[in-house]
Each structure stands twice: as C-alpha cells, then as structure tokens.
Amino acid sequence: MKGTSLMEVAPLALAVSLGVHAGQARAQEPVMPASPPPPVPAQPYEITADARLDALQRQLNEQTHRLQAMRDAMQAQEQQIFTLQNALNEEILANARARGAPAPVIVPALNQAPTFRDSPPPAQTYIVTGPAPQATPVAPAPDGAHAGTQVAQSGSPPPAGQQTQQADTQAPQRVGQAPESESRPPEVAQIFDQPGVLTPKGKMVVEPSLQYGYSANDRVVLVGYTIIPAILIGLIDVRQVKTTTAVATLTGRYGLSRRMELEAKLPYVYIHSDTVSREIFTGSAQDRVFNARGSGMGDVEVTGRYQLNRGAADKPFYIAWLRYKSRTGRDLFEVVTDCVTRCVANTTGTGLPLDLPTGSGFNALQPGVTWLFPSDPVVFFGSLSYLHNFKRSNVSRRVLGGQTEFLGDIKAGDILGFNLGMGLALNEKAAISIGYDQSIVDKTEQDGKEVAGAVRTTLGTLLLGGTYRFSDRMSLNVALGVGVTRDTPDLTFTARLPINF
C-alpha cells in the first residue's frame, strides 16, 4: 500500500488473523437447536385490572339475581295490595249507600300498566275518593321488603275540594294479610222491627225507643131474624173500640263476632181503651162508654242474628235471626173479665177485661231471614219470618167476684210475616226508607179445636221512615206506619235513638 506505514499495517493484520481463528473455533463447536425466547413478564397493573374485572362481573351477576328477586317480590306485593284495596273498596261502597253518605267517586288506585317487562298486568283496582286529591299510604310490606307508595291517580285532575275518603273503621293491615273486618250490609233508615246492620265485634249499641199507636174499630152484631130486609126482629150490638198504646223499650245489642250479634229488649207498656156500646140483653137505648187501661212490664225478647254471606255492592246480604219472646207481661188470662151469660156465675156484662193486658200470654219462637240488596243509589231490603206460639195447658181466666173460669188448652194462632222496602240516602247525614209489612195470623184453638168465631186475620201496614245522624255515635230514627186493613192499627209512630259504645 502506498503511503501506509508499517505501524498502521500491523494491527490490521493482527485483527484479521484473530477473526479467522475465531471463526474456525466456532465452526468446530456442535450446533445446538434454537429455543423460543422466554416470555416477557407482565406488568403489575395488568394483573390488577383483570382481577377487578372478574370481581365486578361476579358482583354484577349477584346484583342481577337480587334485582330479579326484588322484582318478583314487588310484583307479589302489588298483587296483594290490589286485592286488599278491592276488598276495602267493596266495603266502603256498601257502607256508603243509603247510610247518610253520598255515592263515592272511583278513580284508579295505581298505574294499570305492567310494572316490569314480561310480567302479567296487575288486576284493576280502584280507590274510593270523596270530594281533594290526597295520597293514600300503603301498609308496610312484611320481612323488610320495600313497596312503593300508593297514590290515587286519574286521567284528569279532580274537581276542587275533592279529597280522598279514608276508611275509619278499617285498622291498618299488613300486606299479605286478609282484612280483619268482613263486609257489612249498608245502613238504612230502620222502619221494621228487625234491623239489617249487625253491631261490630266488641261494640255495644244502646237504643231507647218510644212507640205510639192508635186504632179505632167499629163492630156491628145483629142477633135475631129479618121479616123483610128493612125490618129486624132481635138485638143490635154496636160497638166502637178506640185503643191507644205507648210502649217504651230499652234495647241493647252487642257484637259477638264480625258476623254475629245478640240483642235483648225490655219493654214497658201503657195501654188505654174506650169502648162505646149499648149493653146487650137489657133493651137500653143509650150508649155506654166502657174504659179500661193497663200498664206494666211487657214481654221480654232475646234475638240472635248471624250474617250468612259476605255481600258487597250489587251483591245481596243475607242475615238469619232467631227471636224468643217470653210472657213476662201480664196476659189476658190474669186480668179480671166483665162476664156475660156464659161466665161461671151466669151474670151479665160486657165480656171485656176490666184491666188491659200488657203481654200476649204465650211463649213464642220466631225464626227469620233478612236480606239487603245495594243497587246504587238505593238499597232494597226485606225479611221473611214465622212466629210459633207455644200451647198453654189448663188455662183459666179470672172473672168478677174472684171466681175463675176454666178454659182448657189454648193455642194462639201462628203468624207468617214478610215485609219489603227500599232506602235512599239524601245527603251525608240523612236518609229515608219506605216499605210495606204484612202479617197473616192463624186461628186460635181451644182443646185442639178452633174457637167459635175465630177467623184468619191479615195485618198490613205501610211504613215511611227517616234517619238523621248527629255524630258517629248517635243518630235519630223515626218511622210512621199506616194500617191498610181493618184489623191493623190505624197509626203507629216509632222514634229510636241508637247510641254506639
């Protein structure tokens, strides 16, 4: 090389020589198979992210299962709420009709659309509302489950002044528990002896009442025979009997259960009678007035009633009852009778009692059934009964002079009775009722045979009544009866003042 010194050439030659020897040495070594490179270790932050994703996935799955379980529980609770609300609404509707309360307004209780997808829609439910919108709270759900708040909703806002009507008689209920109180019949203005509304369980009603009655009967008896229709040979007995009665009664009713009550009546009777007649067999041409009166305790009564079914709006109520009437009052056989020729002493007289009786003189048992049918805006009601008088044996009556006349076995006629009426509410406190009551009295028997002159008697009365509620504890009920048959009292007026305790 031109221009290159020996000092520069020597190192280069040495390097080339060393490279040749190294290549030869590597060529002599055995060739090893190639191995994959070791994996690169993952970074710590990548391991933490995967673990968190797995944990979050597990939590998401658990939360999904819990949410589905809560959805199912909420659906079941909503169905129970709807059922309870329907039962409550039926009772409110039934009690509102003809009880002195206006017909309630019905609006949907909850949104009727399904709450969750793929779940059946709940049964349609309504809330009874009166005149301003107000939230209706839902009873707490059992086992700590949470239920939504139930609010009355409607498609349009209610009129001003309208408010939700709360059921005061209903105690708070747990979801899933049936209502404690059974549906009660609607209250109507009472015009018949047997009321249609039972006393609530554990409650007591004290009812003082006063009944006034008046009747006037004319009786004409022809004793003899006729030569021609204008001439009578014999006697004419003409009598006018005017009777006035006043009965003060103290009645107590107690609710033994939600469907059963017991009633007791304690009456006090005052009766006065004026008989205008001409004494027979004497030839007298002058009228004579015969007066008689009586007063004292009447026949005590005990009645038990039981509601047979659970009625509702547009569904009838049936109440069965059994009444027992004693003979605690002074009867016809205990008073002194003014004799006629057939008496023991063969004396004359009017044949009328000198003192009037205050009782019937017979023990009696009367089963019956009362029904009520609410049909907005009126309530139809009525009853059917049968009174059986028990026979009395070895009966005697007292006559003038302190003597007795033996009459034998006496069986008063049984009575078949029925009535029908309807009630209508005028406003929140007042209601009226109108009805008809009829009783068919069978013939009286003596010693197993019909008494001479005994006939079957029909008593018919047309009644009009009204009630006014002063408060939740007290109300006034009046009823006016007009006789429509000759044997029925011309006038009866009854005033009742039930007081709740």
Short mmCIF file of N, CA and C in Angstrom, two decimals, residues 15-96:
data_model
loop_
_atom_site.label_atom_id
_atom_site.label_comp_id
_atom_site.label_asym_id
_atom_site.label_seq_id
_atom_site.Cartn_x
_atom_site.Cartn_y
_atom_site.Cartn_z
N ALA A 15 -5.76 -8.19 13.61
CA ALA A 15 -7.22 -8.31 13.77
C ALA A 15 -7.80 -9.31 12.81
N VAL A 16 -7.30 -9.30 11.55
CA VAL A 16 -7.79 -10.27 10.57
C VAL A 16 -7.44 -11.67 10.98
N SER A 17 -6.24 -11.81 11.50
CA SER A 17 -5.82 -13.16 11.94
C SER A 17 -6.66 -13.65 13.08
N LEU A 18 -6.96 -12.80 14.04
CA LEU A 18 -7.78 -13.21 15.18
C LEU A 18 -9.20 -13.57 14.73
N GLY A 19 -9.71 -12.86 13.75
CA GLY A 19 -11.07 -13.16 13.28
C GLY A 19 -11.13 -14.48 12.60
N VAL A 20 -10.10 -14.85 11.82
CA VAL A 20 -10.07 -16.14 11.13
C VAL A 20 -10.05 -17.25 12.14
N HIS A 21 -9.21 -17.13 13.18
CA HIS A 21 -9.14 -18.18 14.19
C HIS A 21 -10.44 -18.32 14.96
N ALA A 22 -11.08 -17.26 15.24
CA ALA A 22 -12.36 -17.35 15.98
C ALA A 22 -13.42 -18.02 15.15
N GLY A 23 -13.46 -17.74 13.85
CA GLY A 23 -14.43 -18.39 13.00
C GLY A 23 -14.20 -19.86 12.91
N GLN A 24 -12.94 -20.27 12.85
CA GLN A 24 -12.66 -21.69 12.80
C GLN A 24 -13.09 -22.37 14.08
N ALA A 25 -12.86 -21.70 15.22
CA ALA A 25 -13.23 -22.33 16.50
C ALA A 25 -14.76 -22.50 16.61
N ARG A 26 -15.51 -21.56 16.12
CA ARG A 26 -16.99 -21.68 16.19
C ARG A 26 -17.50 -22.73 15.24
N ALA A 27 -16.78 -22.89 14.11
CA ALA A 27 -17.20 -23.93 13.17
C ALA A 27 -17.00 -25.30 13.73
N GLN A 28 -15.96 -25.45 14.65
CA GLN A 28 -15.70 -26.75 15.23
C GLN A 28 -16.69 -27.09 16.36
N GLU A 29 -17.38 -26.15 17.00
CA GLU A 29 -18.33 -26.41 18.10
C GLU A 29 -19.61 -27.05 17.55
N PRO A 30 -20.29 -27.97 18.31
CA PRO A 30 -21.55 -28.58 17.85
C PRO A 30 -22.68 -27.54 17.78
N VAL A 31 -23.55 -27.69 16.81
CA VAL A 31 -24.66 -26.75 16.59
C VAL A 31 -25.85 -27.16 17.47
N MET A 32 -26.34 -26.29 18.38
CA MET A 32 -27.48 -26.54 19.28
C MET A 32 -28.79 -26.06 18.62
N PRO A 33 -29.92 -26.79 18.84
CA PRO A 33 -31.21 -26.31 18.26
C PRO A 33 -31.66 -24.99 18.88
N ALA A 34 -32.33 -24.19 18.10
CA ALA A 34 -32.80 -22.87 18.58
C ALA A 34 -34.00 -23.04 19.51
N SER A 35 -34.09 -22.28 20.59
CA SER A 35 -35.19 -22.31 21.58
C SER A 35 -35.92 -20.97 21.56
N PRO A 36 -37.26 -21.01 21.84
CA PRO A 36 -38.01 -19.74 21.82
C PRO A 36 -37.55 -18.84 22.95
N PRO A 37 -37.66 -17.61 22.72
CA PRO A 37 -37.25 -16.68 23.77
C PRO A 37 -38.22 -16.73 24.95
N PRO A 38 -37.73 -16.52 26.17
CA PRO A 38 -38.61 -16.56 27.36
C PRO A 38 -39.65 -15.44 27.29
N PRO A 39 -40.87 -15.72 27.85
CA PRO A 39 -41.91 -14.68 27.83
C PRO A 39 -41.51 -13.47 28.66
N VAL A 40 -42.04 -12.39 28.17
CA VAL A 40 -41.77 -11.16 28.88
C VAL A 40 -42.71 -11.06 30.07
N PRO A 41 -42.24 -10.90 31.27
CA PRO A 41 -43.13 -10.85 32.45
C PRO A 41 -44.12 -9.69 32.33
N ALA A 42 -45.44 -10.01 32.74
CA ALA A 42 -46.48 -8.98 32.68
C ALA A 42 -46.24 -7.91 33.73
N GLN A 43 -46.78 -6.76 33.45
CA GLN A 43 -46.63 -5.66 34.37
C GLN A 43 -47.62 -5.79 35.53
N PRO A 44 -47.35 -5.32 36.71
CA PRO A 44 -48.27 -5.45 37.88
C PRO A 44 -49.63 -4.81 37.63
N TYR A 45 -49.73 -3.69 36.91
CA TYR A 45 -51.03 -3.03 36.72
C TYR A 45 -51.95 -3.86 35.86
N GLU A 46 -51.40 -4.70 34.92
CA GLU A 46 -52.26 -5.56 34.11
C GLU A 46 -52.92 -6.65 34.95
N ILE A 47 -52.22 -7.24 35.90
CA ILE A 47 -52.79 -8.27 36.79
C ILE A 47 -53.93 -7.67 37.63
N THR A 48 -53.77 -6.51 38.16
CA THR A 48 -54.81 -5.86 38.98
C THR A 48 -56.07 -5.57 38.19
N ALA A 49 -55.99 -5.13 36.97
CA ALA A 49 -57.15 -4.83 36.13
C ALA A 49 -57.97 -6.08 35.84
N ASP A 50 -57.34 -7.21 35.52
CA ASP A 50 -58.08 -8.45 35.26
C ASP A 50 -58.84 -8.92 36.49
N ALA A 51 -58.21 -8.87 37.64
CA ALA A 51 -58.88 -9.30 38.87
C ALA A 51 -60.10 -8.42 39.18
N ARG A 52 -59.94 -7.13 38.95
CA ARG A 52 -61.07 -6.23 39.21
C ARG A 52 -62.22 -6.49 38.25
N LEU A 53 -61.89 -6.77 36.99
CA LEU A 53 -62.95 -7.08 36.03
C LEU A 53 -63.72 -8.34 36.44
N ASP A 54 -62.98 -9.38 36.88
CA ASP A 54 -63.65 -10.60 37.34
C ASP A 54 -64.54 -10.33 38.56
N ALA A 55 -64.04 -9.56 39.48
CA ALA A 55 -64.83 -9.24 40.68
C ALA A 55 -66.07 -8.44 40.33
N LEU A 56 -65.91 -7.46 39.43
CA LEU A 56 -67.06 -6.66 39.02
C LEU A 56 -68.10 -7.51 38.29
N GLN A 57 -67.63 -8.47 37.47
CA GLN A 57 -68.56 -9.33 36.77
C GLN A 57 -69.38 -10.18 37.75
N ARG A 58 -68.68 -10.71 38.78
CA ARG A 58 -69.38 -11.50 39.78
C ARG A 58 -70.40 -10.64 40.54
N GLN A 59 -70.00 -9.43 40.91
CA GLN A 59 -70.93 -8.54 41.61
C GLN A 59 -72.13 -8.19 40.73
N LEU A 60 -71.87 -8.00 39.44
CA LEU A 60 -72.96 -7.68 38.52
C LEU A 60 -73.96 -8.84 38.44
N ASN A 61 -73.41 -10.06 38.37
CA ASN A 61 -74.31 -11.23 38.34
C ASN A 61 -75.14 -11.34 39.62
N GLU A 62 -74.49 -11.14 40.76
CA GLU A 62 -75.21 -11.21 42.03
C GLU A 62 -76.27 -10.13 42.12
N GLN A 63 -75.92 -8.91 41.71
CA GLN A 63 -76.89 -7.83 41.76
C GLN A 63 -78.07 -8.10 40.81
N THR A 64 -77.79 -8.71 39.66
CA THR A 64 -78.87 -9.04 38.73
C THR A 64 -79.83 -10.04 39.34
N HIS A 65 -79.29 -11.07 40.01
CA HIS A 65 -80.15 -12.06 40.67
C HIS A 65 -80.96 -11.41 41.79
N ARG A 66 -80.32 -10.57 42.59
CA ARG A 66 -81.03 -9.91 43.68
C ARG A 66 -82.10 -8.98 43.15
N LEU A 67 -81.79 -8.26 42.07
CA LEU A 67 -82.77 -7.35 41.48
C LEU A 67 -83.97 -8.12 40.94
N GLN A 68 -83.74 -9.26 40.32
CA GLN A 68 -84.84 -10.07 39.82
C GLN A 68 -85.70 -10.60 40.96
N ALA A 69 -85.03 -11.00 42.07
CA ALA A 69 -85.80 -11.47 43.22
C ALA A 69 -86.63 -10.34 43.81
N MET A 70 -86.07 -9.13 43.88
CA MET A 70 -86.82 -7.99 44.39
C MET A 70 -87.99 -7.65 43.47
N ARG A 71 -87.77 -7.79 42.16
CA ARG A 71 -88.87 -7.54 41.22
C ARG A 71 -90.02 -8.52 41.44
N ASP A 72 -89.65 -9.80 41.60
CA ASP A 72 -90.69 -10.80 41.84
C ASP A 72 -91.45 -10.51 43.14
N ALA A 73 -90.69 -10.15 44.21
CA ALA A 73 -91.34 -9.85 45.48
C ALA A 73 -92.24 -8.63 45.37
N MET A 74 -91.79 -7.62 44.63
CA MET A 74 -92.60 -6.41 44.47
C MET A 74 -93.86 -6.71 43.67
N GLN A 75 -93.75 -7.57 42.65
CA GLN A 75 -94.94 -7.94 41.90
C GLN A 75 -95.95 -8.64 42.80
N ALA A 76 -95.49 -9.57 43.64
CA ALA A 76 -96.39 -10.28 44.54
C ALA A 76 -97.03 -9.31 45.53
N GLN A 77 -96.24 -8.35 46.04
CA GLN A 77 -96.79 -7.38 46.98
C GLN A 77 -97.80 -6.47 46.32
N GLU A 78 -97.56 -6.07 45.07
CA GLU A 78 -98.53 -5.24 44.37
C GLU A 78 -99.84 -5.99 44.17
N GLN A 79 -99.76 -7.26 43.83
CA GLN A 79 -100.98 -8.04 43.68
C GLN A 79 -101.74 -8.12 45.00
N GLN A 80 -101.02 -8.29 46.11
CA GLN A 80 -101.66 -8.34 47.41
C GLN A 80 -102.28 -7.00 47.77
N ILE A 81 -101.59 -5.91 47.44
CA ILE A 81 -102.14 -4.58 47.70
C ILE A 81 -103.42 -4.36 46.92
N PHE A 82 -103.42 -4.78 45.65
CA PHE A 82 -104.62 -4.63 44.83
C PHE A 82 -105.79 -5.42 45.41
N THR A 83 -105.50 -6.64 45.88
CA THR A 83 -106.56 -7.46 46.46
C THR A 83 -107.15 -6.81 47.71
N LEU A 84 -106.27 -6.33 48.59
CA LEU A 84 -106.73 -5.68 49.80
C LEU A 84 -107.50 -4.40 49.48
N GLN A 85 -107.03 -3.64 48.49
CA GLN A 85 -107.72 -2.40 48.14
C GLN A 85 -109.10 -2.68 47.57
N ASN A 86 -109.22 -3.74 46.77
CA ASN A 86 -110.53 -4.11 46.23
C ASN A 86 -111.50 -4.47 47.35
N ALA A 87 -111.01 -5.27 48.31
CA ALA A 87 -111.87 -5.65 49.43
C ALA A 87 -112.29 -4.43 50.23
N LEU A 88 -111.36 -3.50 50.44
CA LEU A 88 -111.69 -2.28 51.18
C LEU A 88 -112.69 -1.43 50.42
N ASN A 89 -112.52 -1.32 49.10
CA ASN A 89 -113.44 -0.51 48.31
C ASN A 89 -114.85 -1.07 48.32
N GLU A 90 -114.95 -2.41 48.26
CA GLU A 90 -116.28 -3.03 48.30
C GLU A 90 -116.99 -2.68 49.60
N GLU A 91 -116.26 -2.72 50.71
CA GLU A 91 -116.89 -2.41 51.99
C GLU A 91 -117.27 -0.94 52.08
N ILE A 92 -116.40 -0.05 51.56
CA ILE A 92 -116.71 1.38 51.59
C ILE A 92 -117.94 1.67 50.73
N LEU A 93 -118.01 1.05 49.55
CA LEU A 93 -119.16 1.27 48.68
C LEU A 93 -120.44 0.76 49.33
N ALA A 94 -120.35 -0.41 49.96
CA ALA A 94 -121.55 -0.97 50.58
C ALA A 94 -122.03 -0.13 51.75
N ASN A 95 -121.09 0.37 52.57
CA ASN A 95 -121.48 1.17 53.72
C ASN A 95 -121.92 2.57 53.33
N ALA A 96 -121.46 3.06 52.18
CA ALA A 96 -121.79 4.42 51.78
C ALA A 96 -123.21 4.54 51.26
#
